[in-house]
CSV table of C-alpha atoms and ligand atoms in Angstrom, one decimal:
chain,number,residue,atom,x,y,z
A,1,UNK,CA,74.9,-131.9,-89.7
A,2,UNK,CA,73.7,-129.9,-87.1
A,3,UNK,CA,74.9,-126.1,-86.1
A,4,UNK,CA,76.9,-124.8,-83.8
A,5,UNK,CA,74.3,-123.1,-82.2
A,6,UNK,CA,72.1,-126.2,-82.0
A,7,UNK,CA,75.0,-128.5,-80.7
A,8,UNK,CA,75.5,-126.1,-77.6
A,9,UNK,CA,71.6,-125.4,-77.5
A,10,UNK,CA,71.7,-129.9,-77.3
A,11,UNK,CA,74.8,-129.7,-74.3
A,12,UNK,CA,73.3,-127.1,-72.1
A,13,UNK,CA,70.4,-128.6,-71.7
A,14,UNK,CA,71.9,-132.3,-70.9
A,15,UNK,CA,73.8,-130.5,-68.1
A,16,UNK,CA,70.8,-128.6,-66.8
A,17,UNK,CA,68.4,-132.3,-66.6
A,18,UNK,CA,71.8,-133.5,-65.3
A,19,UNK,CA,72.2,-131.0,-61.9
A,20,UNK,CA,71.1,-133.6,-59.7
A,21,UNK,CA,70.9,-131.9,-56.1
A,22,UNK,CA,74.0,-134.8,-54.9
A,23,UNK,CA,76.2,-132.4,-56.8
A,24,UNK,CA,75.5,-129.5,-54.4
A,25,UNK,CA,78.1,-129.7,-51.9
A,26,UNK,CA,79.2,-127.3,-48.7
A,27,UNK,CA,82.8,-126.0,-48.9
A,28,UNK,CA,85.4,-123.5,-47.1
A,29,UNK,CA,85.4,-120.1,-48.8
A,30,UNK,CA,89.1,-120.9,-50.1
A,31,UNK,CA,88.1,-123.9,-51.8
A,32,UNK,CA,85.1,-122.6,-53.4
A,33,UNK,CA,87.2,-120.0,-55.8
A,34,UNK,CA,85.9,-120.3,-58.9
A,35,UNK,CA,82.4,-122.6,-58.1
A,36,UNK,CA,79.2,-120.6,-57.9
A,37,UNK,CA,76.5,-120.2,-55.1
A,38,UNK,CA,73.9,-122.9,-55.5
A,39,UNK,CA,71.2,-120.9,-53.5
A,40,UNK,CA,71.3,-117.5,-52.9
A,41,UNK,CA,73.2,-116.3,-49.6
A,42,UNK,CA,71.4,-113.4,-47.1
A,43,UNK,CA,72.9,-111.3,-44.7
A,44,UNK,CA,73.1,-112.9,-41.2
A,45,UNK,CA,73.2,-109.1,-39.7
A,46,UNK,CA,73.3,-105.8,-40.4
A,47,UNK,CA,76.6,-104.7,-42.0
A,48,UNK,CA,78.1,-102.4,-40.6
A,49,UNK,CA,76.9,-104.6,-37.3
A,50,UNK,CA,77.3,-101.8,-35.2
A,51,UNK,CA,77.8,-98.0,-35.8
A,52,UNK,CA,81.4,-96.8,-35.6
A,53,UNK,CA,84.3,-94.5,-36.2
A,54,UNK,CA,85.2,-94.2,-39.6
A,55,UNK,CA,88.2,-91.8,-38.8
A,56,UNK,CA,90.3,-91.3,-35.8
A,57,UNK,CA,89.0,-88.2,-33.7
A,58,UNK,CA,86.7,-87.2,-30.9
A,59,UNK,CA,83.2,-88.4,-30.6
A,60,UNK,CA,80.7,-85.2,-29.9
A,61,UNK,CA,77.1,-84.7,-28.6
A,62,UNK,CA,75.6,-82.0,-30.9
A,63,UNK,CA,74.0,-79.8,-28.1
A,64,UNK,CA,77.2,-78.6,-27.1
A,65,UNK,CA,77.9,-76.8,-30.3
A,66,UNK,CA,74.5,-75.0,-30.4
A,67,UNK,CA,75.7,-71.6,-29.0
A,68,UNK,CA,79.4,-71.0,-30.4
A,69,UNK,CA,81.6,-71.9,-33.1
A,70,UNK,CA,84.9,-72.5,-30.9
A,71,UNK,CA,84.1,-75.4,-28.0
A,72,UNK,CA,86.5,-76.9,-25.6
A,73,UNK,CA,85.8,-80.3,-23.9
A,74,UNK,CA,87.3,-82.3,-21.5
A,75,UNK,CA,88.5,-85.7,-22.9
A,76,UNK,CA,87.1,-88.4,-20.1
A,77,UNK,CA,88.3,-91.6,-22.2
A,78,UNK,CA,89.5,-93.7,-25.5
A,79,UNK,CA,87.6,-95.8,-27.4
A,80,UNK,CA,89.8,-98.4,-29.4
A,81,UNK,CA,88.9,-100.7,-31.7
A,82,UNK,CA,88.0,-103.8,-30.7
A,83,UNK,CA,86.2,-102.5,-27.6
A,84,UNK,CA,83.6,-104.7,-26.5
A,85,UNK,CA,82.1,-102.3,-23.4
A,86,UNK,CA,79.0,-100.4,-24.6
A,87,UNK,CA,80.3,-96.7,-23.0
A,88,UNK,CA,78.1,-93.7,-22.8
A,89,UNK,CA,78.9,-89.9,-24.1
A,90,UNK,CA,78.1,-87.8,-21.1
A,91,UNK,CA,76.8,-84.2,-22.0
A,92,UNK,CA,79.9,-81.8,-22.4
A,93,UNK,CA,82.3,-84.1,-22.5
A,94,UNK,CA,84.1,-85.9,-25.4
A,95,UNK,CA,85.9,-89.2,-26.0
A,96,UNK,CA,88.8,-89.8,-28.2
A,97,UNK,CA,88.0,-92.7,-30.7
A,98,UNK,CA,90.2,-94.6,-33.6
A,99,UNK,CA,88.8,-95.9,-37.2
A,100,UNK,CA,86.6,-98.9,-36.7
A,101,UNK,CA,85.9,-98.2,-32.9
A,102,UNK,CA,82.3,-98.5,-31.6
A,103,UNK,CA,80.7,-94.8,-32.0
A,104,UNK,CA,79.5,-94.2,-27.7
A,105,UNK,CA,76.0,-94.1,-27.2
A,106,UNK,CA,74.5,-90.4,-27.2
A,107,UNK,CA,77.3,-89.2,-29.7
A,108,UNK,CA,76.4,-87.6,-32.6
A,109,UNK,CA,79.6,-86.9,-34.7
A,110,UNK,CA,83.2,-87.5,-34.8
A,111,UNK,CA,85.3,-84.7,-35.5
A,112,UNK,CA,88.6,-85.8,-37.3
A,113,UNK,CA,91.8,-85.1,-35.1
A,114,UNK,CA,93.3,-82.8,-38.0
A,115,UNK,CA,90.5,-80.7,-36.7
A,116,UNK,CA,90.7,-79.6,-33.2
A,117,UNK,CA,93.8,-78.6,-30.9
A,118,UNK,CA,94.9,-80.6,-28.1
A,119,UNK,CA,95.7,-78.9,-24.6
A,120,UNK,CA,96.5,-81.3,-22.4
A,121,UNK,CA,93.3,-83.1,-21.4
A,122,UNK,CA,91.2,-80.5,-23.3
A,123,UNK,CA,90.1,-80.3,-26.9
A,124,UNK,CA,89.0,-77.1,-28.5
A,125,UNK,CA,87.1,-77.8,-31.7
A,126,UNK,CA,87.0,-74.4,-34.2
A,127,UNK,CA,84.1,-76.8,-37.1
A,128,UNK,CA,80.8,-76.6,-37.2
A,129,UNK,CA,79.8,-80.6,-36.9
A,130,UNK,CA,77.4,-81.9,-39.2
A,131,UNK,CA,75.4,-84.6,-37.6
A,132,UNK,CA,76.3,-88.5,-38.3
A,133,UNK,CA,79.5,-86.8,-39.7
A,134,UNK,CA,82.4,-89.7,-39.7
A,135,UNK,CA,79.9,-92.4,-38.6
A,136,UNK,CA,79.3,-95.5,-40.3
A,137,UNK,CA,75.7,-96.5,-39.3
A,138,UNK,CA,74.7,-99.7,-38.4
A,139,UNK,CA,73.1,-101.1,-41.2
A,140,UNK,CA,73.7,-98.5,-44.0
A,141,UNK,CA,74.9,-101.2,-46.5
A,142,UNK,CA,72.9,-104.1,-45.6
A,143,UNK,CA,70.4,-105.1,-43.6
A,144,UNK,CA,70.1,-108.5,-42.2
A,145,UNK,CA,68.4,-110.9,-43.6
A,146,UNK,CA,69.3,-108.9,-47.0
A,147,UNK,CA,70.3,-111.0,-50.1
A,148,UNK,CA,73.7,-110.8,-50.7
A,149,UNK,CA,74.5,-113.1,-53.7
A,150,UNK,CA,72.5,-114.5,-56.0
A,151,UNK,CA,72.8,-118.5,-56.7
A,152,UNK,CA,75.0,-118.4,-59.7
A,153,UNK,CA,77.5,-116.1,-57.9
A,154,UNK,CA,81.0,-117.4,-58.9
A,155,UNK,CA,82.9,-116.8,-56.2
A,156,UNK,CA,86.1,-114.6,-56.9
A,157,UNK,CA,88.2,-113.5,-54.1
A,158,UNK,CA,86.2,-110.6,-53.5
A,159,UNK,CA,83.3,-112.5,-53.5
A,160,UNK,CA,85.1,-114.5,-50.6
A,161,UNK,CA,86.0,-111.0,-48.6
A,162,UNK,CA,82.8,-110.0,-48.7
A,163,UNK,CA,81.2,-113.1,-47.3
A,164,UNK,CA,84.0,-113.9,-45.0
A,165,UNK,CA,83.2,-110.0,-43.6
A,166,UNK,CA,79.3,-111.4,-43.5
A,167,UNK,CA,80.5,-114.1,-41.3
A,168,UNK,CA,80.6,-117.2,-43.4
A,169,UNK,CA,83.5,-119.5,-43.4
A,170,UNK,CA,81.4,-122.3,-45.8
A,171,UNK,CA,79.3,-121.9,-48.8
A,172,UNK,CA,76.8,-124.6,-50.7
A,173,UNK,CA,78.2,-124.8,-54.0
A,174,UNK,CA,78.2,-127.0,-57.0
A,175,UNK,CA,81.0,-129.5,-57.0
A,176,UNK,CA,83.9,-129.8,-59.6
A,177,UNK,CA,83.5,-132.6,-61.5
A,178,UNK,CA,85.8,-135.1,-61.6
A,179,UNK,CA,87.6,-135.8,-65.2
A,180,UNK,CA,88.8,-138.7,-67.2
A,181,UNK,CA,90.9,-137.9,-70.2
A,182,UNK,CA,91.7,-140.5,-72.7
A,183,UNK,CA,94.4,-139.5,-75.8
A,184,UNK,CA,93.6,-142.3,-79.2
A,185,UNK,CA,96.3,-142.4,-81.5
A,186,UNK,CA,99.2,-145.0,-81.9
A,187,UNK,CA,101.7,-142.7,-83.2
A,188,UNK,CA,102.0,-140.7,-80.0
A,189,UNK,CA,104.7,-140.8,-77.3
A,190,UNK,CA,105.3,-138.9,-74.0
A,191,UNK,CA,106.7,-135.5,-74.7
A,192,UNK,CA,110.5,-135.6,-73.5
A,193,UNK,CA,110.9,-139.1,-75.3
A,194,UNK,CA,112.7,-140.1,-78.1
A,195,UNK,CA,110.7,-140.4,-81.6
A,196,UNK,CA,110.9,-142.8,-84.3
A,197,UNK,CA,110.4,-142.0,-87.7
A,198,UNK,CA,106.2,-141.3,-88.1
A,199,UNK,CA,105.8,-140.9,-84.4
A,200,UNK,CA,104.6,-137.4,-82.8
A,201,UNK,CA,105.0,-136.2,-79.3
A,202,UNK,CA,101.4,-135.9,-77.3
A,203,UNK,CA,100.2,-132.8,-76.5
A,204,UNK,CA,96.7,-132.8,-76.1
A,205,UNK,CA,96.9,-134.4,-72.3
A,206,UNK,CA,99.0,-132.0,-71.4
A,207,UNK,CA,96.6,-128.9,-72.8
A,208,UNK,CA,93.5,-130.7,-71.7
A,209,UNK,CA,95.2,-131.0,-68.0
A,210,UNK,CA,96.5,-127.8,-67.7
A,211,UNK,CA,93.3,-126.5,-69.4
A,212,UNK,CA,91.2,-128.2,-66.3
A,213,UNK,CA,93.7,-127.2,-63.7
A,214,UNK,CA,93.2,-123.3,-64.7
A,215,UNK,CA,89.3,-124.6,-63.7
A,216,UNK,CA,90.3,-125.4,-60.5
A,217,UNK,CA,89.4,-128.8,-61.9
A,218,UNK,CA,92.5,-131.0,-60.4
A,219,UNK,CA,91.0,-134.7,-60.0
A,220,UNK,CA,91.6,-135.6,-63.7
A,221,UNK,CA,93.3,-139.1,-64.4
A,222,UNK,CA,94.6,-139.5,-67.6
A,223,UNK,CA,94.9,-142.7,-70.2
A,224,UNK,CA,96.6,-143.3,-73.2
A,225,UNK,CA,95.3,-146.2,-75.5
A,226,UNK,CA,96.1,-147.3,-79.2
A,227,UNK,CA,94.0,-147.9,-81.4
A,228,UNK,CA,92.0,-150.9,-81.1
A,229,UNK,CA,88.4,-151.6,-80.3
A,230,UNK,CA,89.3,-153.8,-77.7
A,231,UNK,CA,91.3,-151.5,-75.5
A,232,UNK,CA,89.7,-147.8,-76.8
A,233,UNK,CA,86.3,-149.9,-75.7
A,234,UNK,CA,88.2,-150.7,-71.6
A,235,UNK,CA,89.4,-147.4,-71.2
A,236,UNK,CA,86.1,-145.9,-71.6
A,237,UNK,CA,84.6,-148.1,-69.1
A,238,UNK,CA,87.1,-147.2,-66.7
A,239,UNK,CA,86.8,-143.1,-67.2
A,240,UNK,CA,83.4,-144.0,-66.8
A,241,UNK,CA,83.6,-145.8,-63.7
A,242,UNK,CA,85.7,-143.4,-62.0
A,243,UNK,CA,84.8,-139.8,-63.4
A,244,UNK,CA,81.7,-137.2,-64.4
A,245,UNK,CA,83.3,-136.2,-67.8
A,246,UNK,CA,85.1,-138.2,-69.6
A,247,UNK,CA,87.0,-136.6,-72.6
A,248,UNK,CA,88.3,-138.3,-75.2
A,249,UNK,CA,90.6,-137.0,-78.3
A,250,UNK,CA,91.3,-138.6,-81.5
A,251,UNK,CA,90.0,-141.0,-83.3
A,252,UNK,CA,86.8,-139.8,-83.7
A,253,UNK,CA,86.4,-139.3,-87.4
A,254,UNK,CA,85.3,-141.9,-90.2
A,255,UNK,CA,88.6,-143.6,-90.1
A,256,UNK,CA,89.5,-147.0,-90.5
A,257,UNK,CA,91.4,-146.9,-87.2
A,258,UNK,CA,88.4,-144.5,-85.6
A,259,UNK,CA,87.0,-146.6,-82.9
A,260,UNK,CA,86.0,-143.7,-80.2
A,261,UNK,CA,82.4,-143.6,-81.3
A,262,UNK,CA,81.9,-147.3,-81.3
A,263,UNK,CA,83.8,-147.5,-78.2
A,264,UNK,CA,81.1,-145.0,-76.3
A,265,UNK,CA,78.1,-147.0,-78.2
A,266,UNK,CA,79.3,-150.4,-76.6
A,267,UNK,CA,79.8,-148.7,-73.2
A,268,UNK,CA,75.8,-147.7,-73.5
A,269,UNK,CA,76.3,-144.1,-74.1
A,270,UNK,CA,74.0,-142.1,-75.5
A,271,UNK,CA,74.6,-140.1,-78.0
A,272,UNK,CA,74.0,-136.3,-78.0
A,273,UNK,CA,75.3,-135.4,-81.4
A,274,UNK,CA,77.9,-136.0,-83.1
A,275,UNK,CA,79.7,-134.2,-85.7
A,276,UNK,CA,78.9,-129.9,-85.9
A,277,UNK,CA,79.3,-127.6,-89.0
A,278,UNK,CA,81.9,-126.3,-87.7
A,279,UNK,CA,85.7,-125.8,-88.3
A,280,UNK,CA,87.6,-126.6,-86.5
A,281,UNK,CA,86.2,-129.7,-84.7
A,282,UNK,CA,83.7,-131.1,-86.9
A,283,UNK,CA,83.9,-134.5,-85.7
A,284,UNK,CA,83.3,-133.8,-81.8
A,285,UNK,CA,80.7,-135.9,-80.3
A,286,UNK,CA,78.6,-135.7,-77.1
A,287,UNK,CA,77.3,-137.4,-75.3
A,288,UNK,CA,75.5,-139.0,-71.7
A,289,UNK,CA,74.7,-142.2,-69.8
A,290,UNK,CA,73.5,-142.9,-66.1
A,291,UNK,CA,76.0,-145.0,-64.4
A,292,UNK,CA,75.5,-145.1,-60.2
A,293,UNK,CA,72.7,-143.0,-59.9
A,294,UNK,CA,74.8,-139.9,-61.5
A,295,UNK,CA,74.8,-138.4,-65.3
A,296,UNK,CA,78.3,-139.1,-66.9
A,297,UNK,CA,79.5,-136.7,-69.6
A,298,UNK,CA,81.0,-137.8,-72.7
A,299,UNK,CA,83.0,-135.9,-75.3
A,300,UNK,CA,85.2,-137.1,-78.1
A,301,UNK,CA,87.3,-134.7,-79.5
A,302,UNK,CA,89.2,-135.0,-83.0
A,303,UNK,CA,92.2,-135.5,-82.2
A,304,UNK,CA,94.3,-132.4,-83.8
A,305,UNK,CA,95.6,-130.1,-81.5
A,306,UNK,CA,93.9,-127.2,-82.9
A,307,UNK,CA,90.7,-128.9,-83.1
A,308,UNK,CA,91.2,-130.3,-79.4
A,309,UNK,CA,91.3,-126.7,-78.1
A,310,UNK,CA,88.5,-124.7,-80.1
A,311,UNK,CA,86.3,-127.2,-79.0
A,312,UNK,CA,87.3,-127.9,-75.7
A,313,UNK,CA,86.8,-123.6,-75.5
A,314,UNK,CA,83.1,-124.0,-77.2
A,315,UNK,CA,81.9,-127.4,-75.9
A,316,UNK,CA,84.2,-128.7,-73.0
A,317,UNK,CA,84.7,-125.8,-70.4
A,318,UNK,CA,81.2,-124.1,-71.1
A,319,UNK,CA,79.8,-127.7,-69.9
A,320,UNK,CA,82.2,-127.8,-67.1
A,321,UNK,CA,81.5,-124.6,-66.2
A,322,UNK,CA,77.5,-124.7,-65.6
A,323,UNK,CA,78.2,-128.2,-64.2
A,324,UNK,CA,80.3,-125.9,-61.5
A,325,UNK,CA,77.3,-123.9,-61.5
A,326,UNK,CA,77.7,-121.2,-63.6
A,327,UNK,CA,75.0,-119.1,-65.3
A,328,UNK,CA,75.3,-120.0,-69.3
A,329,UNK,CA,77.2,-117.8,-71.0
A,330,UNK,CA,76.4,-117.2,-74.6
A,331,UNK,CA,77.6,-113.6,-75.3
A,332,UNK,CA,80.1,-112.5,-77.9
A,333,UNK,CA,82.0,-109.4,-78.5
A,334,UNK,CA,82.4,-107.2,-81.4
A,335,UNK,CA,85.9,-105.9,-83.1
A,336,UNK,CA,86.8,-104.4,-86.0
A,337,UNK,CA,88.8,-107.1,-88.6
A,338,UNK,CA,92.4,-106.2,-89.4
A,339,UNK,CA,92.7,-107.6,-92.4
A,340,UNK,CA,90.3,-109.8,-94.9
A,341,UNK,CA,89.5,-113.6,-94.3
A,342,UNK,CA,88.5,-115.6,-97.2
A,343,UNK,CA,86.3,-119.5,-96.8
A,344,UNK,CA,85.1,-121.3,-99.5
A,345,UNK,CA,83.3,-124.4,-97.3
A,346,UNK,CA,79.5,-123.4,-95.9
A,347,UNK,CA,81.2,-124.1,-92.0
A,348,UNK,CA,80.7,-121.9,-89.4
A,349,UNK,CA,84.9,-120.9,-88.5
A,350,UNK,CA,86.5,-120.3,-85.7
A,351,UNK,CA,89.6,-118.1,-86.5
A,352,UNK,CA,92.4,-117.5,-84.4
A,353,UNK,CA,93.1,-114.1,-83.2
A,354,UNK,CA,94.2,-111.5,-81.4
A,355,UNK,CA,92.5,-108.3,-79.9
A,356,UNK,CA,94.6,-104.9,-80.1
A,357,UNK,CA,93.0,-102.2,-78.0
A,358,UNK,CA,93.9,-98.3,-79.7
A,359,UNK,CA,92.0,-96.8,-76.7
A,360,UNK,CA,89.0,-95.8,-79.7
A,361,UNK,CA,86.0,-97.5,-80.0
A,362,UNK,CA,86.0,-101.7,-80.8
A,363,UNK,CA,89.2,-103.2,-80.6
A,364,UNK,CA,91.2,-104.4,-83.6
A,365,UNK,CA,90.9,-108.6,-84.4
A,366,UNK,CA,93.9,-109.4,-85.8
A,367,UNK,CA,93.3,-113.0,-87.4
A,368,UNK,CA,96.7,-115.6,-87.1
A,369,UNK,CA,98.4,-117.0,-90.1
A,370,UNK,CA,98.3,-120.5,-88.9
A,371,UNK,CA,94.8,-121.5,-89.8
A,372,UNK,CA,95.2,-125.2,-90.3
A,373,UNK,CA,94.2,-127.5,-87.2
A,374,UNK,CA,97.6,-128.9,-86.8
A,375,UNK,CA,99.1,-125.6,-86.2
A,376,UNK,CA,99.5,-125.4,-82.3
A,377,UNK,CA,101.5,-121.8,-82.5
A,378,UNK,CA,98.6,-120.0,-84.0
A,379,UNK,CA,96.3,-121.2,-81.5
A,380,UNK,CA,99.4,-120.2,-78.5
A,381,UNK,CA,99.2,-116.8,-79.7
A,382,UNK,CA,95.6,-116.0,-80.0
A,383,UNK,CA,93.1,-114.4,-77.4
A,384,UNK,CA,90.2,-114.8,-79.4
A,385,UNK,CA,88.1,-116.7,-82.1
A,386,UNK,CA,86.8,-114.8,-84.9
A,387,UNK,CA,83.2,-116.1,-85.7
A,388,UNK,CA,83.1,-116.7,-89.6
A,389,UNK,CA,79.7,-117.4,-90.3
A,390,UNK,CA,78.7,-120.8,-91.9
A,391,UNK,CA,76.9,-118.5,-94.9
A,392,UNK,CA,79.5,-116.1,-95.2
A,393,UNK,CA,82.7,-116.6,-97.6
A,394,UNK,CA,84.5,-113.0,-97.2
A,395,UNK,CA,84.7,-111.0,-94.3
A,396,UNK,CA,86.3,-107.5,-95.3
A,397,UNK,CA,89.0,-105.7,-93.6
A,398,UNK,CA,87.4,-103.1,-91.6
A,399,UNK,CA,84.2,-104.5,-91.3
A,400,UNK,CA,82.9,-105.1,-87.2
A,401,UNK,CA,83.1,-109.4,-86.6
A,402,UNK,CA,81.9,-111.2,-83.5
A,403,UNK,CA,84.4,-112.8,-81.5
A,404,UNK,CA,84.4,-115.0,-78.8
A,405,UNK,CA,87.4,-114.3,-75.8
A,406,UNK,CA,89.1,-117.0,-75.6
A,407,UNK,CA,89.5,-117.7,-71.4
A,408,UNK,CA,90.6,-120.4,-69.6
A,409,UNK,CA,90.3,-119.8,-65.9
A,410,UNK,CA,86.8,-120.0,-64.1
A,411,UNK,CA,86.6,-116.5,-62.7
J,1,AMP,P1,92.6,-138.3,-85.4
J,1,AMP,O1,91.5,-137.5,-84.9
J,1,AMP,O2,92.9,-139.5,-84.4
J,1,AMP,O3,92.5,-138.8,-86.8
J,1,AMP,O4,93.9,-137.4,-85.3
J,1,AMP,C1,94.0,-136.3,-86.2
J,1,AMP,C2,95.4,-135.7,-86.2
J,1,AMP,O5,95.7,-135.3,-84.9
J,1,AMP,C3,96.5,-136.7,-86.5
J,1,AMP,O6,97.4,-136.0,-87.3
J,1,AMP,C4,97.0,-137.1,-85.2
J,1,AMP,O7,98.4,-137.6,-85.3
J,1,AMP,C5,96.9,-135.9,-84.4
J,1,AMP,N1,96.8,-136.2,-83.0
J,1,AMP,C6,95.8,-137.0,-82.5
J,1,AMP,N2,96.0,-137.0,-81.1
J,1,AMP,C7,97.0,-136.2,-80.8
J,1,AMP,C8,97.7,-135.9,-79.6
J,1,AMP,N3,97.2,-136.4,-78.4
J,1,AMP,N4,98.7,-135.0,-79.7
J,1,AMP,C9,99.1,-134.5,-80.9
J,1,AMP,N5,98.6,-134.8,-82.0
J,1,AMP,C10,97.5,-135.7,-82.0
J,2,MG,MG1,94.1,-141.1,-84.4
């Protein structure tokens, strides 16, 4: 059985043969959130473009401060902002000017209007000005033709703001995929109906969906098959058909009534691996096929709740992710455990937990009672997964553990 390490080592490099440049798609700003730049993006001009006020005041030629501390002026016009005329400062004179204005030409400071006294159409200025005092120069955060962003750059909403203020309404990004869920299991009904005795509500559509949606990945169709070859075996071709990823749960495992893997085998996938030492989710599989000139994703997920969510964390949404573009993102953190944790199987676990930040050093991992797969509340309340090494079987209260955040949205 192969390690967690080498199972993800296995996926990310599927996605990256599978980046075909089709993917790479050109989109408004707003509905980029959450995709990354697929090429780098440069400054199409100097930022600020032009140099202006960057308080409201009086715009000032230096010269006529050279011989005394206390100047009066005469106040020969206003500069707004939003003026478009390119005015001139004329020796001994000076021009009122608001925040953002453009700075006249031949000025060399603006003095703040908390520092001078107005007399009618006079200003008497008792400072010193520095020059370039209160001007934003043209140019003094970028230049054009500057990178801005990186390709890889998720865009967040102050990502947006700041290419929106570089004059870009579009972006080339990498397209969402497009999802097929399918839920295996003939004991499961439609939460909100009525159970018979041995029948369980489904859940996992609904956190698989609403684990996508906090993506930003919305064109998932969902299908829910029992379990028969025949049908398991139609369902996939269909997901296929219509979707990137298609993600299976249930039905997975060695079972009589496990007919996933056999499914994906007579639909000509290819498989990636199947089966990881881990727990949960030591029956996922992955894998690929090329279906319409595209690369399809395939993952079947065993089918417990728990299990459908640790590895849709690990496998699923890190695929999804650098399929969106994304830079891979292998990094853990480090905590401090709470309390001991005890395994007696050679797995590498993923325990349930939660952070608690004292405001010292690492933060406290508190590890959840409800460590069994089935137990959706455990997995509801936790922020994180403590990493219990396959080779460990204690890890002791107050010793530092690696722990993965548990996220769902893209940025
Ligand atoms: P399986 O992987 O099909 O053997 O399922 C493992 C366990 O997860 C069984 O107890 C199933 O009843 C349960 N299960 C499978 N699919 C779902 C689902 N969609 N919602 C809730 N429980 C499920
Ligand atoms: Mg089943």
């Amino acid at each position: 059985m192969i390690t967690f390490e080498e199972a993800r080592r296995r996926l990310c490099e599927q996605i990256k043969r599978g980046r075909e440049p089709g993917r790479i798609i050109e989109l408004p700003l707003l509905e980029s959130l959450g995709l990354a730049l697929a090429r780098p993006v440069s400054a199409r001009s100097d930022s600020p473009r032009f140099d202006s006020s960057a308080v409201d005041g009086y715009a000032i030629s230096l010269p006529d401060f050279a011989d005394s501390r206390s100047v009066s002026l005469p106040i020969v016009g206003t500069v707004h902002a939003g003026t478009t005329s390119r005015r001139r400062l004329k020796p001994g004179t000076t021009q009122q000017i608001f925040t953002g204005a453009p700075v006249p030409v031949g000025s060399d400071a603006i003095v703040m209007q908390e520092d001078v006294v107005l007399d009618n159409h006079q200003v008497t200025f008792h400072v010193s000005p520095k020059p370039g005092a209160n001007i934003r120069k043209r140019g003094a955060e970028l230049r054009r033709g500057e990178k801005l962003f990186e390709a890889g750059t998720v865009i967040t909403p102050s990502v947006a703001q700041t290419l929106a203020a570089c004059g870009f309404a579009r972006v080339k990004v990498h397209s969402r995929p497009t999802v097929s869920i399918i839920i295996t299991g003939d004991e499961l009904r439609t939460p909100g109906s009525t159970l018979k005795h041995g029948q369980i509500w489904d859940s996992n559509a609904t956190a698989l969906k609403a684990a996508l949606h906090a993506l930003g990945v919305t064109d998932v169709h969902t299908q829910h098959v029992s379990d028969n070859p025949a049908s398991t075996t139609r369902a996939i071709r269909t997901a296929l058909a219509r979707s990137d990823v298609v993600i299976a749960t249930g039905g997975v495992s060695v079972g009589e009534r496990d007919f996933v893997k056999e499914a994906f085998a007579s639909n000509d996938v290819h498989e990636v691996f199947w089966r990881v030492n881990i727990k949960p989710g030591k029956p996922i599989y992955f894998g690929t096929k090329r279906q319409n000139g595209k690369t399809k994703y395939v993952f079947g997920l065993p089918g417990n709740p728990v299990s459908v969510m640790v590895t849709y964390q690990l496998f699923v949404r890190h695929a999804i992710l650098q399929m969106m573009g994304h830079i891979e993102d292998n990094s853990t953190i480090r905590g401090i455990l709470a309390s001991q944790l005890k395994k007696s199987d050679s797995r590498t676990e993923f325990v349930r937990a939660y952070q608690e930040f004292t405001g010292v050093s690492l933060p406290k991992i508190v590890p959840l009672n409800a460590r069994e797969s089935h137990m959706t509340t455990g997995m509801a309340k936790a922020d994180c997964l403590i990493v219990f090494p396959a080779e460990k079987g204690i890890l002791d209260a107050g010793s530092e553990v690696e722990i993965i955040p548990i996220e769902w949205a893209a940025y």
